[in-house]
Amino acid sequence: KQEVTQIPAALSVPEGENLVLNCSFTDSAIYNLQWFRQDPGKGLTSLLLIQSSQREQTSGRLNASLDKSSGRSTLYIAASQPGDSATYLCAVRGSGGGADGLTFGKGTHLIIQP
Amino acid sequence: DTAVSQTPKYLVTQMGNDKSIKCEQNLGHDTMYWYKQDSKKFLKIMFSYNNKELIINETVPNRFSPKSPDKAHLNLHINSLELGDSAVYFCASSQPGAPSYEQYFGPGTRLTVT
């Protein structure tokens, strides 16, 4: 059974710092991995999706990497801003090929101090 | 244009009642999902539905039943509501076989059982 772990559970840093959020998963047989952002009381915003054959994806100040063999992904946020404050969720899709859903981690609650 | 929509956004009801949450997607996707986010913000898959194939997470009580009147809709029916059913419920959709197989989420329905 797939399990996804995110470290740290919470992180508070001053504005302008570069930071890394970590995600690990127990079963390397994945189809893809998605990083989401969730603001308090809101839905999920997809940030980046990495296919199992890819090593990284970039969008603006965000860069996500994937090492499938070791079961790890990182989300790098450059030049953090207060608006980046949110909970970041990592989720993996299995490679079973059926109508399987995503397995989520418990998230990293990020606070960027002005 | 809203890709995945849910109604209602908020639902407050008493224990023992039966309620439904509606979900619609206009993306032409073949697969739809229901997720539950509990009070600790942990997201877990409840159901996947694809071409009349229903995959149920084994931990979901049989008081919960998804109903799909057509490919664009997957409604969630809950019978005999309990206090522990209070959570945020998210609908999602994706297209099997698409290059990214990305999941798109609705805005969520906050269910409060009193």
mmCIF file with all atom_site columns, C-alpha atoms in Angstrom:
data_model
loop_
_atom_site.group_PDB
_atom_site.id
_atom_site.type_symbol
_atom_site.label_atom_id
_atom_site.label_alt_id
_atom_site.label_comp_id
_atom_site.label_asym_id
_atom_site.label_entity_id
_atom_site.label_seq_id
_atom_site.pdbx_PDB_ins_code
_atom_site.Cartn_x
_atom_site.Cartn_y
_atom_site.Cartn_z
_atom_site.occupancy
_atom_site.B_iso_or_equiv
_atom_site.pdbx_formal_charge
_atom_site.auth_seq_id
_atom_site.auth_comp_id
_atom_site.auth_asym_id
_atom_site.auth_atom_id
_atom_site.pdbx_PDB_model_num
ATOM 1   C CA . LYS A 1 1   ? 0.000   0.000  0.000   1.00 0.00 ? 1   LYS A CA 1
ATOM 2   C CA . GLN A 1 2   ? 1.399   3.362  -1.047  1.00 0.00 ? 2   GLN A CA 1
ATOM 3   C CA . GLU A 1 3   ? 2.287   5.820  1.701   1.00 0.00 ? 3   GLU A CA 1
ATOM 4   C CA . VAL A 1 4   ? 3.373   9.418  1.152   1.00 0.00 ? 4   VAL A CA 1
ATOM 5   C CA . THR A 1 5   ? 5.307   11.381 3.753   1.00 0.00 ? 5   THR A CA 1
ATOM 6   C CA . GLN A 1 6   ? 6.041   15.086 3.695   1.00 0.00 ? 6   GLN A CA 1
ATOM 7   C CA . ILE A 1 7   ? 8.769   16.758 5.697   1.00 0.00 ? 7   ILE A CA 1
ATOM 8   C CA . PRO A 1 8   ? 8.686   19.174 7.398   1.00 0.00 ? 8   PRO A CA 1
ATOM 9   C CA . ALA A 1 9   ? 5.095   19.303 8.604   1.00 0.00 ? 9   ALA A CA 1
ATOM 10  C CA . ALA A 1 10  ? 5.438   23.047 9.123   1.00 0.00 ? 10  ALA A CA 1
ATOM 11  C CA . LEU A 1 11  ? 7.957   25.656 8.084   1.00 0.00 ? 11  LEU A CA 1
ATOM 12  C CA . SER A 1 12  ? 8.274   29.360 8.810   1.00 0.00 ? 12  SER A CA 1
ATOM 13  C CA . VAL A 1 13  ? 10.910  31.440 7.017   1.00 0.00 ? 13  VAL A CA 1
ATOM 14  C CA . PRO A 1 14  ? 11.583  35.121 6.321   1.00 0.00 ? 14  PRO A CA 1
ATOM 15  C CA . GLU A 1 15  ? 10.566  36.566 3.009   1.00 0.00 ? 15  GLU A CA 1
ATOM 16  C CA . GLY A 1 16  ? 13.151  36.234 0.232   1.00 0.00 ? 16  GLY A CA 1
ATOM 17  C CA . GLU A 1 17  ? 14.614  32.898 1.302   1.00 0.00 ? 17  GLU A CA 1
ATOM 18  C CA . ASN A 1 18  ? 14.872  29.907 -0.993  1.00 0.00 ? 18  ASN A CA 1
ATOM 19  C CA . LEU A 1 19  ? 13.329  26.781 0.498   1.00 0.00 ? 19  LEU A CA 1
ATOM 20  C CA . VAL A 1 20  ? 12.844  23.092 -0.161  1.00 0.00 ? 20  VAL A CA 1
ATOM 21  C CA . LEU A 1 21  ? 9.862   20.941 0.698   1.00 0.00 ? 21  LEU A CA 1
ATOM 22  C CA . ASN A 1 22  ? 10.344  17.190 0.774   1.00 0.00 ? 22  ASN A CA 1
ATOM 23  C CA . CYS A 1 23  ? 8.085   14.329 -0.224  1.00 0.00 ? 23  CYS A CA 1
ATOM 24  C CA . SER A 1 24  ? 8.789   10.605 -0.065  1.00 0.00 ? 24  SER A CA 1
ATOM 25  C CA . PHE A 1 25  ? 6.716   7.632  -1.182  1.00 0.00 ? 25  PHE A CA 1
ATOM 26  C CA . THR A 1 26  ? 7.043   3.947  -0.370  1.00 0.00 ? 26  THR A CA 1
ATOM 27  C CA . ASP A 1 27  ? 6.112   2.343  -3.712  1.00 0.00 ? 27  ASP A CA 1
ATOM 28  C CA . SER A 1 28  ? 8.221   3.520  -6.641  1.00 0.00 ? 28  SER A CA 1
ATOM 29  C CA . ALA A 1 29  ? 5.736   2.138  -9.190  1.00 0.00 ? 29  ALA A CA 1
ATOM 30  C CA . ILE A 1 30  ? 4.070   5.469  -9.831  1.00 0.00 ? 30  ILE A CA 1
ATOM 31  C CA . TYR A 1 31  ? 2.557   6.988  -12.952 1.00 0.00 ? 31  TYR A CA 1
ATOM 32  C CA . ASN A 1 32  ? 3.102   10.597 -11.920 1.00 0.00 ? 32  ASN A CA 1
ATOM 33  C CA . LEU A 1 33  ? 3.482   12.934 -8.964  1.00 0.00 ? 33  LEU A CA 1
ATOM 34  C CA . GLN A 1 34  ? 1.613   16.195 -8.424  1.00 0.00 ? 34  GLN A CA 1
ATOM 35  C CA . TRP A 1 35  ? 2.338   19.102 -6.128  1.00 0.00 ? 35  TRP A CA 1
ATOM 36  C CA . PHE A 1 36  ? -0.675  21.109 -4.972  1.00 0.00 ? 36  PHE A CA 1
ATOM 37  C CA . ARG A 1 37  ? -1.192  24.261 -2.991  1.00 0.00 ? 37  ARG A CA 1
ATOM 38  C CA . GLN A 1 38  ? -4.111  24.690 -0.598  1.00 0.00 ? 38  GLN A CA 1
ATOM 39  C CA . ASP A 1 39  ? -4.991  28.013 0.990   1.00 0.00 ? 39  ASP A CA 1
ATOM 40  C CA . PRO A 1 40  ? -7.014  27.999 4.248   1.00 0.00 ? 40  PRO A CA 1
ATOM 41  C CA . GLY A 1 41  ? -10.633 27.063 3.611   1.00 0.00 ? 41  GLY A CA 1
ATOM 42  C CA . LYS A 1 42  ? -10.012 26.734 -0.110  1.00 0.00 ? 42  LYS A CA 1
ATOM 43  C CA . GLY A 1 43  ? -9.658  24.017 -2.707  1.00 0.00 ? 43  GLY A CA 1
ATOM 44  C CA . LEU A 1 44  ? -6.543  22.550 -4.298  1.00 0.00 ? 44  LEU A CA 1
ATOM 45  C CA . THR A 1 45  ? -4.481  24.368 -6.889  1.00 0.00 ? 45  THR A CA 1
ATOM 46  C CA . SER A 1 46  ? -2.238  22.164 -9.001  1.00 0.00 ? 46  SER A CA 1
ATOM 47  C CA . LEU A 1 47  ? 1.277   23.569 -9.138  1.00 0.00 ? 47  LEU A CA 1
ATOM 48  C CA . LEU A 1 48  ? 3.378   21.019 -10.979 1.00 0.00 ? 48  LEU A CA 1
ATOM 49  C CA . LEU A 1 49  ? 2.987   17.521 -12.348 1.00 0.00 ? 49  LEU A CA 1
ATOM 50  C CA . ILE A 1 50  ? 5.965   15.275 -13.013 1.00 0.00 ? 50  ILE A CA 1
ATOM 51  C CA . GLN A 1 51  ? 5.595   12.142 -15.106 1.00 0.00 ? 51  GLN A CA 1
ATOM 52  C CA . SER A 1 52  ? 7.390   9.039  -13.868 1.00 0.00 ? 52  SER A CA 1
ATOM 53  C CA . SER A 1 53  ? 9.816   9.310  -16.793 1.00 0.00 ? 53  SER A CA 1
ATOM 54  C CA . GLN A 1 54  ? 10.723  12.914 -15.983 1.00 0.00 ? 54  GLN A CA 1
ATOM 55  C CA . ARG A 1 55  ? 13.275  14.246 -13.542 1.00 0.00 ? 55  ARG A CA 1
ATOM 56  C CA . GLU A 1 56  ? 11.948  17.743 -12.972 1.00 0.00 ? 56  GLU A CA 1
ATOM 57  C CA . GLN A 1 57  ? 9.398   20.387 -13.888 1.00 0.00 ? 57  GLN A CA 1
ATOM 58  C CA . THR A 1 58  ? 9.597   24.143 -13.526 1.00 0.00 ? 58  THR A CA 1
ATOM 59  C CA . SER A 1 59  ? 6.967   26.850 -13.306 1.00 0.00 ? 59  SER A CA 1
ATOM 60  C CA . GLY A 1 60  ? 8.098   30.356 -12.473 1.00 0.00 ? 60  GLY A CA 1
ATOM 61  C CA . ARG A 1 61  ? 9.795   30.340 -9.077  1.00 0.00 ? 61  ARG A CA 1
ATOM 62  C CA . LEU A 1 62  ? 8.825   26.704 -8.476  1.00 0.00 ? 62  LEU A CA 1
ATOM 63  C CA . ASN A 1 63  ? 10.902  23.697 -9.390  1.00 0.00 ? 63  ASN A CA 1
ATOM 64  C CA . ALA A 1 64  ? 9.905   20.121 -8.619  1.00 0.00 ? 64  ALA A CA 1
ATOM 65  C CA . SER A 1 65  ? 12.248  17.179 -8.931  1.00 0.00 ? 65  SER A CA 1
ATOM 66  C CA . LEU A 1 66  ? 11.546  13.471 -8.930  1.00 0.00 ? 66  LEU A CA 1
ATOM 67  C CA . ASP A 1 67  ? 13.826  10.545 -8.109  1.00 0.00 ? 67  ASP A CA 1
ATOM 68  C CA . LYS A 1 68  ? 11.484  7.630  -8.656  1.00 0.00 ? 68  LYS A CA 1
ATOM 69  C CA . SER A 1 69  ? 13.970  4.919  -7.768  1.00 0.00 ? 69  SER A CA 1
ATOM 70  C CA . SER A 1 70  ? 14.561  6.353  -4.322  1.00 0.00 ? 70  SER A CA 1
ATOM 71  C CA . GLY A 1 71  ? 10.926  7.380  -3.859  1.00 0.00 ? 71  GLY A CA 1
ATOM 72  C CA . ARG A 1 72  ? 11.603  11.075 -3.367  1.00 0.00 ? 72  ARG A CA 1
ATOM 73  C CA . SER A 1 73  ? 10.458  14.413 -4.711  1.00 0.00 ? 73  SER A CA 1
ATOM 74  C CA . THR A 1 74  ? 11.351  17.949 -3.735  1.00 0.00 ? 74  THR A CA 1
ATOM 75  C CA . LEU A 1 75  ? 9.595   21.236 -4.342  1.00 0.00 ? 75  LEU A CA 1
ATOM 76  C CA . TYR A 1 76  ? 11.996  24.161 -4.510  1.00 0.00 ? 76  TYR A CA 1
ATOM 77  C CA . ILE A 1 77  ? 10.584  27.656 -4.026  1.00 0.00 ? 77  ILE A CA 1
ATOM 78  C CA . ALA A 1 78  ? 12.904  30.479 -4.965  1.00 0.00 ? 78  ALA A CA 1
ATOM 79  C CA . ALA A 1 79  ? 12.790  33.967 -3.484  1.00 0.00 ? 79  ALA A CA 1
ATOM 80  C CA . SER A 1 80  ? 9.816   33.218 -1.247  1.00 0.00 ? 80  SER A CA 1
ATOM 81  C CA . GLN A 1 81  ? 7.054   35.788 -0.844  1.00 0.00 ? 81  GLN A CA 1
ATOM 82  C CA . PRO A 1 82  ? 4.315   36.204 1.799   1.00 0.00 ? 82  PRO A CA 1
ATOM 83  C CA . GLY A 1 83  ? 1.805   35.173 -0.862  1.00 0.00 ? 83  GLY A CA 1
ATOM 84  C CA . ASP A 1 84  ? 3.450   31.746 -0.956  1.00 0.00 ? 84  ASP A CA 1
ATOM 85  C CA . SER A 1 85  ? 2.070   31.048 2.524   1.00 0.00 ? 85  SER A CA 1
ATOM 86  C CA . ALA A 1 86  ? -0.182  28.000 2.215   1.00 0.00 ? 86  ALA A CA 1
ATOM 87  C CA . THR A 1 87  ? -0.207  24.247 2.730   1.00 0.00 ? 87  THR A CA 1
ATOM 88  C CA . TYR A 1 88  ? 1.687   22.334 0.067   1.00 0.00 ? 88  TYR A CA 1
ATOM 89  C CA . LEU A 1 89  ? 0.532   18.824 -0.729  1.00 0.00 ? 89  LEU A CA 1
ATOM 90  C CA . CYS A 1 90  ? 2.378   16.093 -2.565  1.00 0.00 ? 90  CYS A CA 1
ATOM 91  C CA . ALA A 1 91  ? 0.361   13.312 -4.223  1.00 0.00 ? 91  ALA A CA 1
ATOM 92  C CA . VAL A 1 92  ? 1.263   10.265 -6.295  1.00 0.00 ? 92  VAL A CA 1
ATOM 93  C CA . ARG A 1 93  ? -0.751  8.243  -8.775  1.00 0.00 ? 93  ARG A CA 1
ATOM 94  C CA . GLY A 1 94  ? -0.058  4.523  -8.963  1.00 0.00 ? 94  GLY A CA 1
ATOM 95  C CA . SER A 1 95  ? 0.904   2.857  -12.202 1.00 0.00 ? 95  SER A CA 1
ATOM 96  C CA . GLY A 1 96  ? -1.820  0.243  -11.998 1.00 0.00 ? 96  GLY A CA 1
ATOM 97  C CA . GLY A 1 97  ? -3.612  1.626  -15.019 1.00 0.00 ? 97  GLY A CA 1
ATOM 98  C CA . GLY A 1 98  ? -7.041  1.438  -13.457 1.00 0.00 ? 98  GLY A CA 1
ATOM 99  C CA . ALA A 1 99  ? -9.225  4.224  -12.158 1.00 0.00 ? 99  ALA A CA 1
ATOM 100 C CA . ASP A 1 100 ? -7.045  4.697  -9.129  1.00 0.00 ? 100 ASP A CA 1
ATOM 101 C CA . GLY A 1 101 ? -6.904  8.005  -7.364  1.00 0.00 ? 101 GLY A CA 1
ATOM 102 C CA . LEU A 1 102 ? -4.100  9.968  -5.821  1.00 0.00 ? 102 LEU A CA 1
ATOM 103 C CA . THR A 1 103 ? -2.386  9.123  -2.552  1.00 0.00 ? 103 THR A CA 1
ATOM 104 C CA . PHE A 1 104 ? -1.665  12.319 -0.640  1.00 0.00 ? 104 PHE A CA 1
ATOM 105 C CA . GLY A 1 105 ? 0.865   13.263 1.978   1.00 0.00 ? 105 GLY A CA 1
ATOM 106 C CA . LYS A 1 106 ? -0.275  15.220 5.013   1.00 0.00 ? 106 LYS A CA 1
ATOM 107 C CA . GLY A 1 107 ? 1.200   18.416 3.673   1.00 0.00 ? 107 GLY A CA 1
ATOM 108 C CA . THR A 1 108 ? 3.723   21.057 4.678   1.00 0.00 ? 108 THR A CA 1
ATOM 109 C CA . HIS A 1 109 ? 2.223   24.169 6.242   1.00 0.00 ? 109 HIS A CA 1
ATOM 110 C CA . LEU A 1 110 ? 4.385   27.041 5.009   1.00 0.00 ? 110 LEU A CA 1
ATOM 111 C CA . ILE A 1 111 ? 4.474   30.531 6.486   1.00 0.00 ? 111 ILE A CA 1
ATOM 112 C CA . ILE A 1 112 ? 6.532   33.256 4.837   1.00 0.00 ? 112 ILE A CA 1
ATOM 113 C CA . GLN A 1 113 ? 7.187   36.106 7.234   1.00 0.00 ? 113 GLN A CA 1
ATOM 114 C CA . PRO A 1 114 ? 7.105   39.615 5.712   1.00 0.00 ? 114 PRO A CA 1
ATOM 115 C CA . ASP B 2 1   ? -15.255 28.425 -17.229 1.00 0.00 ? 1   ASP B CA 1
ATOM 116 C CA . THR B 2 2   ? -15.309 26.172 -14.203 1.00 0.00 ? 2   THR B CA 1
ATOM 117 C CA . ALA B 2 3   ? -13.731 22.803 -14.976 1.00 0.00 ? 3   ALA B CA 1
ATOM 118 C CA . VAL B 2 4   ? -14.987 20.852 -11.953 1.00 0.00 ? 4   VAL B CA 1
ATOM 119 C CA . SER B 2 5   ? -17.863 22.272 -9.931  1.00 0.00 ? 5   SER B CA 1
ATOM 120 C CA . GLN B 2 6   ? -19.559 21.107 -6.752  1.00 0.00 ? 6   GLN B CA 1
ATOM 121 C CA . THR B 2 7   ? -22.791 22.040 -5.037  1.00 0.00 ? 7   THR B CA 1
ATOM 122 C CA . PRO B 2 8   ? -23.449 23.010 -2.380  1.00 0.00 ? 8   PRO B CA 1
ATOM 123 C CA . LYS B 2 9   ? -20.321 24.721 -1.104  1.00 0.00 ? 9   LYS B CA 1
ATOM 124 C CA . TYR B 2 10  ? -21.508 24.399 2.492   1.00 0.00 ? 10  TYR B CA 1
ATOM 125 C CA . LEU B 2 11  ? -23.891 21.849 3.957   1.00 0.00 ? 11  LEU B CA 1
ATOM 126 C CA . VAL B 2 12  ? -25.050 21.793 7.563   1.00 0.00 ? 12  VAL B CA 1
ATOM 127 C CA . THR B 2 13  ? -27.348 18.985 8.636   1.00 0.00 ? 13  THR B CA 1
ATOM 128 C CA . GLN B 2 14  ? -28.328 16.872 11.607  1.00 0.00 ? 14  GLN B CA 1
ATOM 129 C CA . MET B 2 15  ? -27.289 13.366 12.494  1.00 0.00 ? 15  MET B CA 1
ATOM 130 C CA . GLY B 2 16  ? -29.360 10.667 10.880  1.00 0.00 ? 16  GLY B CA 1
ATOM 131 C CA . ASN B 2 17  ? -30.291 12.694 7.799   1.00 0.00 ? 17  ASN B CA 1
ATOM 132 C CA . ASP B 2 18  ? -29.583 11.660 4.214   1.00 0.00 ? 18  ASP B CA 1
ATOM 133 C CA . LYS B 2 19  ? -27.849 14.181 1.965   1.00 0.00 ? 19  LYS B CA 1
ATOM 134 C CA . SER B 2 20  ? -26.281 14.466 -1.476  1.00 0.00 ? 20  SER B CA 1
ATOM 135 C CA . ILE B 2 21  ? -23.410 16.473 -2.917  1.00 0.00 ? 21  ILE B CA 1
ATOM 136 C CA . LYS B 2 22  ? -23.338 17.095 -6.645  1.00 0.00 ? 22  LYS B CA 1
ATOM 137 C CA . CYS B 2 23  ? -20.283 17.190 -8.884  1.00 0.00 ? 23  CYS B CA 1
ATOM 138 C CA . GLU B 2 24  ? -20.022 18.125 -12.532 1.00 0.00 ? 24  GLU B CA 1
ATOM 139 C CA . GLN B 2 25  ? -17.020 18.333 -14.846 1.00 0.00 ? 25  GLN B CA 1
ATOM 140 C CA . ASN B 2 26  ? -16.963 19.944 -18.280 1.00 0.00 ? 26  ASN B CA 1
ATOM 141 C CA . LEU B 2 27  ? -13.571 18.586 -19.290 1.00 0.00 ? 27  LEU B CA 1
ATOM 142 C CA . GLY B 2 28  ? -14.842 15.505 -21.086 1.00 0.00 ? 28  GLY B CA 1
ATOM 143 C CA . HIS B 2 29  ? -12.928 13.264 -18.685 1.00 0.00 ? 29  HIS B CA 1
ATOM 144 C CA . ASP B 2 30  ? -13.784 9.587  -18.318 1.00 0.00 ? 30  ASP B CA 1
ATOM 145 C CA . THR B 2 31  ? -12.807 9.194  -14.672 1.00 0.00 ? 31  THR B CA 1
ATOM 146 C CA . MET B 2 32  ? -14.164 10.990 -11.637 1.00 0.00 ? 32  MET B CA 1
ATOM 147 C CA . TYR B 2 33  ? -13.283 10.757 -7.960  1.00 0.00 ? 33  TYR B CA 1
ATOM 148 C CA . TRP B 2 34  ? -14.408 11.680 -4.490  1.00 0.00 ? 34  TRP B CA 1
ATOM 149 C CA . TYR B 2 35  ? -11.922 12.565 -1.753  1.00 0.00 ? 35  TYR B CA 1
ATOM 150 C CA . LYS B 2 36  ? -12.471 13.326 1.919   1.00 0.00 ? 36  LYS B CA 1
ATOM 151 C CA . GLN B 2 37  ? -10.363 15.844 3.841   1.00 0.00 ? 37  GLN B CA 1
ATOM 152 C CA . ASP B 2 38  ? -10.730 15.301 7.561   1.00 0.00 ? 38  ASP B CA 1
ATOM 153 C CA . SER B 2 39  ? -10.333 17.744 10.433  1.00 0.00 ? 39  SER B CA 1
ATOM 154 C CA . LYS B 2 40  ? -6.576  17.191 10.378  1.00 0.00 ? 40  LYS B CA 1
ATOM 155 C CA . LYS B 2 41  ? -6.546  18.231 6.710   1.00 0.00 ? 41  LYS B CA 1
ATOM 156 C CA . PHE B 2 42  ? -5.577  14.754 5.495   1.00 0.00 ? 42  PHE B CA 1
ATOM 157 C CA . LEU B 2 43  ? -6.940  13.995 2.024   1.00 0.00 ? 43  LEU B CA 1
ATOM 158 C CA . LYS B 2 44  ? -7.936  10.425 1.250   1.00 0.00 ? 44  LYS B CA 1
ATOM 159 C CA . ILE B 2 45  ? -9.497  8.850  -1.816  1.00 0.00 ? 45  ILE B CA 1
ATOM 160 C CA . MET B 2 46  ? -13.021 7.523  -1.312  1.00 0.00 ? 46  MET B CA 1
ATOM 161 C CA . PHE B 2 47  ? -14.130 6.432  -4.769  1.00 0.00 ? 47  PHE B CA 1
ATOM 162 C CA . SER B 2 48  ? -12.970 6.265  -8.359  1.00 0.00 ? 48  SER B CA 1
ATOM 163 C CA . TYR B 2 49  ? -15.521 5.854  -11.155 1.00 0.00 ? 49  TYR B CA 1
ATOM 164 C CA . ASN B 2 50  ? -14.594 5.081  -14.744 1.00 0.00 ? 50  ASN B CA 1
ATOM 165 C CA . ASN B 2 51  ? -16.888 3.753  -17.478 1.00 0.00 ? 51  ASN B CA 1
ATOM 166 C CA . LYS B 2 52  ? -19.247 2.278  -14.946 1.00 0.00 ? 52  LYS B CA 1
ATOM 167 C CA . GLU B 2 53  ? -16.399 0.672  -13.022 1.00 0.00 ? 53  GLU B CA 1
ATOM 168 C CA . LEU B 2 54  ? -16.484 1.718  -9.395  1.00 0.00 ? 54  LEU B CA 1
ATOM 169 C CA . ILE B 2 55  ? -13.419 1.356  -7.208  1.00 0.00 ? 55  ILE B CA 1
ATOM 170 C CA . ILE B 2 56  ? -14.122 1.814  -3.547  1.00 0.00 ? 56  ILE B CA 1
ATOM 171 C CA . ASN B 2 57  ? -11.613 2.513  -0.824  1.00 0.00 ? 57  ASN B CA 1
ATOM 172 C CA . GLU B 2 58  ? -12.116 -0.280 1.652   1.00 0.00 ? 58  GLU B CA 1
ATOM 173 C CA . THR B 2 59  ? -12.353 2.106  4.590   1.00 0.00 ? 59  THR B CA 1
ATOM 174 C CA . VAL B 2 60  ? -15.422 3.928  3.256   1.00 0.00 ? 60  VAL B CA 1
ATOM 175 C CA . PRO B 2 61  ? -18.673 2.984  5.052   1.00 0.00 ? 61  PRO B CA 1
ATOM 176 C CA . ASN B 2 62  ? -21.446 1.656  2.850   1.00 0.00 ? 62  ASN B CA 1
ATOM 177 C CA . ARG B 2 63  ? -23.576 4.635  3.938   1.00 0.00 ? 63  ARG B CA 1
ATOM 178 C CA . PHE B 2 64  ? -21.663 6.478  1.224   1.00 0.00 ? 64  PHE B CA 1
ATOM 179 C CA . SER B 2 65  ? -22.627 5.767  -2.377  1.00 0.00 ? 65  SER B CA 1
ATOM 180 C CA . PRO B 2 66  ? -21.597 7.519  -5.571  1.00 0.00 ? 66  PRO B CA 1
ATOM 181 C CA . LYS B 2 67  ? -24.155 7.875  -8.356  1.00 0.00 ? 67  LYS B CA 1
ATOM 182 C CA . SER B 2 68  ? -23.256 8.763  -11.936 1.00 0.00 ? 68  SER B CA 1
ATOM 183 C CA . PRO B 2 69  ? -26.256 9.789  -14.091 1.00 0.00 ? 69  PRO B CA 1
ATOM 184 C CA . ASP B 2 70  ? -23.884 10.477 -16.986 1.00 0.00 ? 70  ASP B CA 1
ATOM 185 C CA . LYS B 2 71  ? -20.194 10.795 -17.759 1.00 0.00 ? 71  LYS B CA 1
ATOM 186 C CA . ALA B 2 72  ? -20.032 14.433 -16.645 1.00 0.00 ? 72  ALA B CA 1
ATOM 187 C CA . HIS B 2 73  ? -21.543 13.904 -13.201 1.00 0.00 ? 73  HIS B CA 1
ATOM 188 C CA . LEU B 2 74  ? -20.637 11.932 -10.097 1.00 0.00 ? 74  LEU B CA 1
ATOM 189 C CA . ASN B 2 75  ? -22.852 12.705 -7.132  1.00 0.00 ? 75  ASN B CA 1
ATOM 190 C CA . LEU B 2 76  ? -22.150 11.555 -3.586  1.00 0.00 ? 76  LEU B CA 1
ATOM 191 C CA . HIS B 2 77  ? -25.049 10.258 -1.512  1.00 0.00 ? 77  HIS B CA 1
ATOM 192 C CA . ILE B 2 78  ? -24.654 9.847  2.219   1.00 0.00 ? 78  ILE B CA 1
ATOM 193 C CA . ASN B 2 79  ? -27.235 8.017  4.322   1.00 0.00 ? 79  ASN B CA 1
ATOM 194 C CA . SER B 2 80  ? -27.734 8.201  8.089   1.00 0.00 ? 80  SER B CA 1
ATOM 195 C CA . LEU B 2 81  ? -25.173 10.948 8.595   1.00 0.00 ? 81  LEU B CA 1
ATOM 196 C CA . GLU B 2 82  ? -22.889 10.715 11.627  1.00 0.00 ? 82  GLU B CA 1
ATOM 197 C CA . LEU B 2 83  ? -20.848 13.338 13.455  1.00 0.00 ? 83  LEU B CA 1
ATOM 198 C CA . GLY B 2 84  ? -17.654 11.794 12.077  1.00 0.00 ? 84  GLY B CA 1
ATOM 199 C CA . ASP B 2 85  ? -18.781 12.493 8.534   1.00 0.00 ? 85  ASP B CA 1
ATOM 200 C CA . SER B 2 86  ? -18.072 16.178 9.081   1.00 0.00 ? 86  SER B CA 1
ATOM 201 C CA . ALA B 2 87  ? -15.287 17.024 6.645   1.00 0.00 ? 87  ALA B CA 1
ATOM 202 C CA . VAL B 2 88  ? -14.566 18.723 3.362   1.00 0.00 ? 88  VAL B CA 1
ATOM 203 C CA . TYR B 2 89  ? -15.404 16.574 0.347   1.00 0.00 ? 89  TYR B CA 1
ATOM 204 C CA . PHE B 2 90  ? -13.614 17.148 -2.938  1.00 0.00 ? 90  PHE B CA 1
ATOM 205 C CA . CYS B 2 91  ? -14.619 15.915 -6.348  1.00 0.00 ? 91  CYS B CA 1
ATOM 206 C CA . ALA B 2 92  ? -11.986 15.477 -9.052  1.00 0.00 ? 92  ALA B CA 1
ATOM 207 C CA . SER B 2 93  ? -11.664 14.226 -12.604 1.00 0.00 ? 93  SER B CA 1
ATOM 208 C CA . SER B 2 94  ? -8.953  13.035 -14.963 1.00 0.00 ? 94  SER B CA 1
ATOM 209 C CA . GLN B 2 95  ? -8.558  11.445 -18.360 1.00 0.00 ? 95  GLN B CA 1
ATOM 210 C CA . PRO B 2 96  ? -6.943  7.989  -18.409 1.00 0.00 ? 96  PRO B CA 1
ATOM 211 C CA . GLY B 2 97  ? -4.438  7.675  -21.204 1.00 0.00 ? 97  GLY B CA 1
ATOM 212 C CA . ALA B 2 98  ? -3.911  11.425 -21.509 1.00 0.00 ? 98  ALA B CA 1
ATOM 213 C CA . PRO B 2 99  ? -0.220  12.373 -21.616 1.00 0.00 ? 99  PRO B CA 1
ATOM 214 C CA . SER B 2 100 ? -0.236  13.859 -18.136 1.00 0.00 ? 100 SER B CA 1
ATOM 215 C CA . TYR B 2 101 ? -3.231  12.075 -16.546 1.00 0.00 ? 101 TYR B CA 1
ATOM 216 C CA . GLU B 2 102 ? -3.508  15.134 -14.340 1.00 0.00 ? 102 GLU B CA 1
ATOM 217 C CA . GLN B 2 103 ? -6.299  15.382 -11.782 1.00 0.00 ? 103 GLN B CA 1
ATOM 218 C CA . TYR B 2 104 ? -8.449  18.481 -11.613 1.00 0.00 ? 104 TYR B CA 1
ATOM 219 C CA . PHE B 2 105 ? -10.205 19.249 -8.353  1.00 0.00 ? 105 PHE B CA 1
ATOM 220 C CA . GLY B 2 106 ? -13.453 20.967 -7.526  1.00 0.00 ? 106 GLY B CA 1
ATOM 221 C CA . PRO B 2 107 ? -13.648 23.707 -4.871  1.00 0.00 ? 107 PRO B CA 1
ATOM 222 C CA . GLY B 2 108 ? -14.862 21.358 -2.151  1.00 0.00 ? 108 GLY B CA 1
ATOM 223 C CA . THR B 2 109 ? -18.030 20.994 -0.077  1.00 0.00 ? 109 THR B CA 1
ATOM 224 C CA . ARG B 2 110 ? -17.768 21.577 3.654   1.00 0.00 ? 110 ARG B CA 1
ATOM 225 C CA . LEU B 2 111 ? -20.163 19.199 5.411   1.00 0.00 ? 111 LEU B CA 1
ATOM 226 C CA . THR B 2 112 ? -21.003 19.833 9.042   1.00 0.00 ? 112 THR B CA 1
ATOM 227 C CA . VAL B 2 113 ? -23.086 17.263 10.902  1.00 0.00 ? 113 VAL B CA 1
ATOM 228 C CA . THR B 2 114 ? -24.613 18.456 14.169  1.00 0.00 ? 114 THR B CA 1
#
